[in-house]
Every structure is written in structure tokens, then in C-alpha cells.
Amino acid sequence: MPVSGEAGTGPDEHARTGLPDAGPEAAGPGPGAATVLHSLDGGVSWITLNRPEAMNAVTWDQRERIIALLADASADPGVRAVVLTATGRGFCAGADLRGAPAPARERAPGDVARTIRLGAQRLIAAVLDCEKPVIAAVNGTAAGIGAHLAFACDLVLAADTATFIEVFVRRGLVPDGGGAYLLPRLVGPQRAKELMFFGDALTAADAERLGLVNRTVPSGELEALAEEWAGRLAAGPTRALALTKQLVNASLDGDRATAFAAEAAAQEINMTTRDANEGVASFVERRSPEYRGC
């Protein structure tokens, strides 16, 4: 996929997921290397985690960079779709806590909740709230917050070698990063509890069967499929897609009256856009629409 070494984020840290392939010997690209790669190609913002030796366990710096890039994507009319992916064998093996700034004092009540709100939850919210459609191209292991990062995306593509692991229970931890919010909405409460209670690795094929993944393809075909889907989204009516995303994300949290009111408001807003008028005109004129994202 198109990438460039735009985002150097400081010294590498060791993964702390406890997964077999990301032990204490794991190291990232090294000091000064770009641990988040970014490029804009054909209206698609490519965001690539780049600590392959650490299975892309995400550091504090990487998290902040991803959040910033997603905010930029929302604000930039030149960005019409986002792909979130990674290099190497891992998509994201969880959080690398060693990448966080050192605490200035002994932990006090409320510190943990605040850390979660400002950290993992901000990352997941950045994906959910991005005004452009976000595709996860999961190239390998997605564990813990890495799995939730994928599940928060609007569309999930996975290599057939990818796995998804609710790793928290293996460490005696409660899921964070919105897992208990996302999973029941995607697979139902019983399936969500099974995944979270046991922490078993879920293959890409099983994840697709459960509805967590849209498509599973051989590893060598993942990039091409991500490019194809992102290209289709980038050529689409961007504001209509953003409003549709908002409606779907909000639909499970409110009643019918609220959902219908939101739908009507979205229609009102969308009909002021050039793309909506182009879509109607192209239908009447029996031609393909040419959307500009505005």
C-alpha cells in the first residue's frame, strides 16, 4: 500500500501483550524510525502501524499520531476514505504501556479511569467519529486494543492468516478501548461474553462467520482489496457516507423516534450538498454520477 515515513515518533518500546510472538525481546524499527507511516493517494489516507518486530503493539506516541491523522482526515476535503493497516505479521498486538509518559507521582484513585478515557477510549472514539469511512486491513494478529481498533472501523478486511484475540482475560484485566460496547453490538451479548470470558484466538474465517469481518482473503490479496474498496469509497458521495455512518453508529443507542428524527435531519443536511444534487441529476439524465465529495 502507499506509505511514506512521515511520522517519526521517538524511541521504540517493547511489546507488553504477553503474546508468544511479542515477547520482551521484541523491538520496533529503532530510534528515529517512522512508527506510523502515512500517505495520501487518490483521496485515500493510508495510516500504517510500523513496528513489525513488536507485532505493532501501539505506543502512546503512535496512538496520538493516529488520533491526529483521523482528525485531519475529517477536516481535509481532499481525504475521502481512510485505510488503517500495519506492516509485518501483526496488525496490532495490544497496547505498549512502556510508550506512555512516566507518572509524576504515585497512582491515586481515579487515575486509571482517567488514563483509559484519555487513552484507549480516545483512540476508538477517533475511529468511530471520523467523518470519512475507515477500512481496517487486518494483516495479522489483532489482540486487545488492536482487535477493538479493527472492530471500530466501518469495514473490516482480513488476511486469512489474521487472528483476533480478546486477550484481557489472560492478564486478569477488564476489556478496555470500548470492547464491551463494540462486541455486543456486532455479535450479540452471548458471543461477546464467550470471546471475552475465554480469550481464545479467533481465526479470520470465524470472525467473518460471526460478522466481525466483511471479507477474508489470502494475505497476498489484502492490499489490492483494500485499495479497491477505498477507491470506491473515495469516488462516492463523501458527505452522504459520513451522515450514513453517523446514523448507523447512533442507531443502536436510541429509540425509534430518535433514530427517525436523526434520519430526517441527515436528509435535510445532505440535500444541500452538490453530490446529492449530482446523484439525482445523473439518474434523471441516465448517466454515471461524478461525485466531488462536497
Short mmCIF file of C-alpha atoms in Angstrom, two decimals:
data_model
loop_
_atom_site.label_atom_id
_atom_site.label_comp_id
_atom_site.label_asym_id
_atom_site.label_seq_id
_atom_site.Cartn_x
_atom_site.Cartn_y
_atom_site.Cartn_z
CA MET A 1 0.00 0.00 0.00
CA PRO A 2 1.16 3.59 -0.50
CA VAL A 3 3.13 4.69 2.56
CA SER A 4 5.80 7.21 3.46
CA GLY A 5 7.94 7.74 6.52
CA GLU A 6 6.15 10.91 7.58
CA ALA A 7 5.60 10.32 11.26
CA GLY A 8 8.69 9.59 13.33
CA THR A 9 7.58 9.12 16.92
CA GLY A 10 10.64 8.65 19.08
CA PRO A 11 12.37 5.64 20.63
CA ASP A 12 10.91 2.21 20.23
CA GLU A 13 9.44 0.37 23.20
CA HIS A 14 8.97 -3.34 23.89
CA ALA A 15 5.59 -5.01 23.47
CA ARG A 16 3.84 -5.97 26.69
CA THR A 17 0.99 -8.08 25.41
CA GLY A 18 2.34 -11.42 26.60
CA LEU A 19 1.59 -13.00 23.23
CA PRO A 20 4.15 -15.61 22.16
CA ASP A 21 5.27 -13.61 19.11
CA ALA A 22 5.70 -10.35 21.02
CA GLY A 23 7.90 -11.15 23.97
CA PRO A 24 10.31 -8.90 25.84
CA GLU A 25 12.94 -9.27 23.14
CA ALA A 26 10.72 -7.63 20.54
CA ALA A 27 11.92 -4.31 19.21
CA GLY A 28 10.50 -1.90 16.66
CA PRO A 29 12.18 -0.14 13.74
CA GLY A 30 14.59 1.63 16.08
CA PRO A 31 15.16 5.20 17.26
CA GLY A 32 14.26 7.80 14.68
CA ALA A 33 12.26 5.40 12.52
CA ALA A 34 8.71 6.20 11.50
CA THR A 35 6.47 4.01 13.64
CA VAL A 36 3.35 5.37 11.94
CA LEU A 37 3.55 5.66 8.17
CA HIS A 38 1.16 7.95 6.33
CA SER A 39 0.37 8.88 2.75
CA LEU A 40 -2.49 10.34 0.77
CA ASP A 41 -3.17 8.62 -2.54
CA GLY A 42 -6.20 9.19 -4.75
CA GLY A 43 -8.22 10.71 -1.90
CA VAL A 44 -7.37 7.80 0.41
CA SER A 45 -5.46 8.42 3.64
CA TRP A 46 -3.30 5.37 4.39
CA ILE A 47 -2.35 5.03 8.08
CA THR A 48 0.09 2.19 8.72
CA LEU A 49 1.43 0.99 12.06
CA ASN A 50 5.11 0.23 11.58
CA ARG A 51 6.63 -1.66 14.49
CA PRO A 52 6.63 -5.14 12.91
CA GLU A 53 9.15 -6.71 15.30
CA ALA A 54 6.84 -5.75 18.20
CA MET A 55 3.75 -7.05 16.36
CA ASN A 56 2.72 -3.38 16.18
CA ALA A 57 1.87 -3.11 19.86
CA VAL A 58 0.76 0.51 19.95
CA THR A 59 2.69 3.10 21.95
CA TRP A 60 1.48 6.37 23.42
CA ASP A 61 3.12 8.31 20.58
CA GLN A 62 1.57 6.10 17.91
CA ARG A 63 -1.86 6.43 19.47
CA GLU A 64 -1.64 10.21 19.46
CA ARG A 65 -0.44 10.22 15.86
CA ILE A 66 -3.31 8.01 14.70
CA ILE A 67 -5.84 10.21 16.50
CA ALA A 68 -4.35 13.30 14.86
CA LEU A 69 -4.38 11.73 11.40
CA LEU A 70 -8.03 10.71 11.76
CA ALA A 71 -8.93 14.24 12.84
CA ASP A 72 -7.02 15.59 9.83
CA ALA A 73 -8.93 13.20 7.57
CA SER A 74 -12.24 14.54 8.88
CA ALA A 75 -11.23 18.14 8.25
CA ASP A 76 -9.50 17.70 4.88
CA PRO A 77 -11.85 17.74 1.87
CA GLY A 78 -9.08 16.06 -0.11
CA VAL A 79 -9.44 12.94 2.05
CA ARG A 80 -12.46 10.86 1.15
CA ALA A 81 -11.62 7.49 2.74
CA VAL A 82 -9.13 6.07 5.25
CA VAL A 83 -7.33 2.72 5.38
CA LEU A 84 -5.84 1.60 8.69
CA THR A 85 -3.34 -1.24 8.39
CA ALA A 86 0.11 -2.40 9.55
CA THR A 87 3.41 -3.86 8.41
CA GLY A 88 4.72 -7.33 9.23
CA ARG A 89 2.83 -10.25 10.74
CA GLY A 90 0.82 -8.33 13.30
CA PHE A 91 -1.94 -5.76 12.87
CA CYS A 92 -1.72 -4.62 16.49
CA ALA A 93 -0.83 -6.88 19.41
CA GLY A 94 -2.35 -4.57 22.01
CA ALA A 95 -1.11 -1.58 23.96
CA ASP A 96 2.54 -1.00 24.73
CA LEU A 97 2.31 0.67 28.12
CA ARG A 98 6.02 1.48 28.11
CA GLY A 99 5.36 4.10 25.47
CA ALA A 100 3.35 6.21 27.92
CA PRO A 101 4.88 9.18 29.73
CA ALA A 102 6.23 8.30 33.18
CA PRO A 103 3.81 9.16 36.03
CA ALA A 104 4.79 12.21 38.02
CA ARG A 105 3.50 10.76 41.30
CA GLU A 106 2.14 7.63 42.96
CA ARG A 107 -1.14 6.44 41.45
CA ALA A 108 -4.26 7.82 43.13
CA PRO A 109 -7.93 6.79 42.89
CA GLY A 110 -9.33 7.93 39.56
CA ASP A 111 -6.00 7.81 37.73
CA VAL A 112 -6.73 4.51 35.95
CA ALA A 113 -10.17 5.59 34.75
CA ARG A 114 -8.73 8.89 33.55
CA THR A 115 -5.94 7.09 31.70
CA ILE A 116 -8.46 4.84 29.94
CA ARG A 117 -10.71 7.77 29.00
CA LEU A 118 -7.84 9.83 27.61
CA GLY A 119 -6.04 6.88 26.03
CA ALA A 120 -7.70 3.75 24.65
CA GLN A 121 -11.17 5.25 24.56
CA ARG A 122 -9.98 8.35 22.70
CA LEU A 123 -8.36 6.13 20.08
CA ILE A 124 -11.50 4.10 19.46
CA ALA A 125 -13.69 7.22 19.50
CA ALA A 126 -11.42 8.82 16.90
CA VAL A 127 -12.21 5.95 14.51
CA LEU A 128 -15.94 5.95 15.27
CA ASP A 129 -16.19 9.73 14.97
CA CYS A 130 -14.06 10.14 11.84
CA GLU A 131 -16.19 11.83 9.19
CA LYS A 132 -14.74 9.68 6.45
CA PRO A 133 -15.29 5.91 6.07
CA VAL A 134 -12.48 3.92 7.68
CA ILE A 135 -11.39 0.49 6.42
CA ALA A 136 -9.32 -1.84 8.58
CA ALA A 137 -6.99 -4.04 6.52
CA VAL A 138 -6.01 -6.59 9.16
CA ASN A 139 -2.81 -8.27 8.04
CA GLY A 140 -2.13 -10.37 11.15
CA THR A 141 -2.77 -10.69 14.87
CA ALA A 142 -5.20 -8.15 16.32
CA ALA A 143 -5.24 -8.52 20.10
CA GLY A 144 -6.75 -6.46 22.89
CA ILE A 145 -6.98 -2.82 21.88
CA GLY A 146 -5.72 -3.95 18.46
CA ALA A 147 -8.85 -6.04 17.96
CA HIS A 148 -11.05 -3.16 19.12
CA LEU A 149 -9.24 -0.80 16.76
CA ALA A 150 -10.25 -3.06 13.88
CA PHE A 151 -13.82 -3.59 15.12
CA ALA A 152 -14.37 0.18 15.42
CA CYS A 153 -13.70 0.62 11.70
CA ASP A 154 -16.61 0.88 9.28
CA LEU A 155 -15.43 -2.03 7.15
CA VAL A 156 -13.02 -4.80 8.13
CA LEU A 157 -10.93 -6.76 5.64
CA ALA A 158 -8.68 -9.53 6.90
CA ALA A 159 -5.92 -11.73 5.58
CA ASP A 160 -6.74 -15.41 6.01
CA THR A 161 -3.78 -15.65 8.40
CA ALA A 162 -5.14 -12.95 10.73
CA THR A 163 -6.42 -13.72 14.23
CA PHE A 164 -8.47 -11.73 16.72
CA ILE A 165 -7.93 -12.17 20.46
CA GLU A 166 -9.74 -10.66 23.44
CA VAL A 167 -6.51 -11.02 25.39
CA PHE A 168 -7.57 -9.11 28.52
CA VAL A 169 -8.85 -12.11 30.48
CA ARG A 170 -5.48 -13.81 30.04
CA ARG A 171 -3.96 -10.97 32.08
CA GLY A 172 -6.77 -10.78 34.63
CA LEU A 173 -7.96 -7.50 33.14
CA VAL A 174 -11.28 -5.95 32.17
CA PRO A 175 -11.54 -5.16 28.43
CA ASP A 176 -10.87 -1.54 27.55
CA GLY A 177 -10.95 0.51 24.38
CA GLY A 178 -14.70 0.14 24.04
CA GLY A 179 -14.68 -3.64 23.72
CA ALA A 180 -17.74 -4.19 25.89
CA TYR A 181 -19.52 -1.54 23.81
CA LEU A 182 -18.47 -2.74 20.37
CA LEU A 183 -18.65 -6.53 20.59
CA PRO A 184 -22.26 -6.97 21.83
CA ARG A 185 -23.42 -4.66 19.05
CA LEU A 186 -21.53 -6.67 16.45
CA VAL A 187 -22.14 -10.26 17.56
CA GLY A 188 -24.67 -10.14 20.42
CA PRO A 189 -24.09 -10.42 24.17
CA GLN A 190 -23.61 -14.20 24.38
CA ARG A 191 -20.97 -14.34 21.67
CA ALA A 192 -19.28 -11.26 23.10
CA LYS A 193 -19.08 -12.87 26.54
CA GLU A 194 -17.67 -16.07 25.06
CA LEU A 195 -14.90 -14.14 23.33
CA MET A 196 -14.14 -12.03 26.39
CA PHE A 197 -14.50 -14.74 29.06
CA PHE A 198 -12.17 -17.25 27.38
CA GLY A 199 -9.78 -15.08 25.36
CA ASP A 200 -9.44 -17.73 22.66
CA ALA A 201 -7.87 -16.78 19.34
CA LEU A 202 -10.49 -16.29 16.63
CA THR A 203 -9.44 -17.05 13.07
CA ALA A 204 -10.24 -14.61 10.29
CA ALA A 205 -12.67 -17.12 8.80
CA ASP A 206 -14.53 -17.50 12.09
CA ALA A 207 -14.52 -13.73 12.58
CA GLU A 208 -16.13 -13.35 9.16
CA ARG A 209 -18.71 -16.02 10.03
CA LEU A 210 -19.62 -14.11 13.20
CA GLY A 211 -19.93 -10.80 11.35
CA LEU A 212 -16.80 -9.16 12.76
CA VAL A 213 -15.09 -9.16 9.35
CA ASN A 214 -16.58 -8.20 5.99
CA ARG A 215 -14.19 -10.19 3.79
CA THR A 216 -11.36 -12.66 4.33
CA VAL A 217 -8.83 -13.05 1.53
CA PRO A 218 -5.39 -14.65 1.04
CA SER A 219 -2.62 -12.49 2.50
CA GLY A 220 -1.30 -11.54 -0.91
CA GLU A 221 -4.69 -10.12 -1.94
CA LEU A 222 -5.38 -7.96 1.12
CA GLU A 223 -3.69 -4.79 -0.10
CA ALA A 224 -5.37 -4.93 -3.50
CA LEU A 225 -8.82 -5.42 -1.97
CA ALA A 226 -8.24 -2.55 0.48
CA GLU A 227 -7.20 -0.32 -2.42
CA GLU A 228 -10.27 -1.35 -4.42
CA TRP A 229 -12.75 -0.73 -1.60
CA ALA A 230 -11.09 2.52 -0.54
CA GLY A 231 -11.10 3.70 -4.14
CA ARG A 232 -14.81 3.01 -4.43
CA LEU A 233 -15.48 4.94 -1.23
CA ALA A 234 -13.25 7.81 -2.33
CA ALA A 235 -15.26 8.10 -5.54
CA GLY A 236 -18.54 8.17 -3.62
CA PRO A 237 -20.68 10.96 -2.13
CA THR A 238 -18.49 11.76 0.87
CA ARG A 239 -20.96 13.78 2.95
CA ALA A 240 -23.74 11.23 2.39
CA LEU A 241 -21.38 8.47 3.56
CA ALA A 242 -20.46 10.50 6.66
CA LEU A 243 -24.09 11.07 7.56
CA THR A 244 -24.92 7.41 6.92
CA LYS A 245 -22.07 6.39 9.23
CA GLN A 246 -23.40 8.66 11.96
CA LEU A 247 -26.92 7.27 11.62
CA VAL A 248 -25.80 3.64 11.79
CA ASN A 249 -23.43 4.22 14.73
CA ALA A 250 -26.15 6.00 16.69
CA SER A 251 -28.98 3.63 15.77
CA LEU A 252 -28.25 1.03 18.46
CA ASP A 253 -28.18 3.57 21.28
CA GLY A 254 -31.58 5.22 20.91
CA ASP A 255 -35.25 4.52 20.32
CA ARG A 256 -37.11 4.58 17.02
CA ALA A 257 -38.29 8.18 17.39
CA THR A 258 -34.74 9.37 17.96
CA ALA A 259 -33.44 7.36 15.01
CA PHE A 260 -36.16 8.66 12.70
CA ALA A 261 -35.52 12.26 13.77
CA ALA A 262 -31.79 11.83 13.15
CA GLU A 263 -32.52 10.32 9.72
CA ALA A 264 -34.71 13.26 8.74
CA ALA A 265 -32.08 15.75 9.91
CA ALA A 266 -29.38 13.91 7.97
CA GLN A 267 -31.51 14.00 4.83
CA GLU A 268 -32.06 17.73 5.28
CA ILE A 269 -28.33 18.36 5.59
CA ASN A 270 -27.37 16.06 2.75
CA MET A 271 -29.76 17.61 0.25
CA THR A 272 -27.77 20.85 0.50
CA THR A 273 -24.68 19.13 -0.95
CA ARG A 274 -23.54 19.22 -4.54
CA ASP A 275 -23.13 15.44 -4.60
CA ALA A 276 -26.77 14.81 -3.66
CA ASN A 277 -27.95 17.04 -6.47
CA GLU A 278 -25.47 15.39 -8.83
CA GLY A 279 -26.79 11.97 -7.86
CA VAL A 280 -30.37 12.94 -8.64
CA ALA A 281 -29.42 14.74 -11.85
CA SER A 282 -27.36 11.81 -13.11
CA PHE A 283 -30.29 9.46 -12.52
CA VAL A 284 -32.66 11.71 -14.44
CA GLU A 285 -30.12 12.15 -17.23
CA ARG A 286 -29.28 8.44 -17.31
CA ARG A 287 -25.52 8.83 -16.80
CA SER A 288 -22.96 7.86 -14.18
CA PRO A 289 -22.64 10.38 -11.34
CA GLU A 290 -19.42 12.29 -10.78
CA TYR A 291 -19.09 12.91 -7.06
CA ARG A 292 -16.69 15.53 -5.73
CA GLY A 293 -17.02 14.90 -2.02
CA CYS A 294 -18.93 18.11 -1.25
#
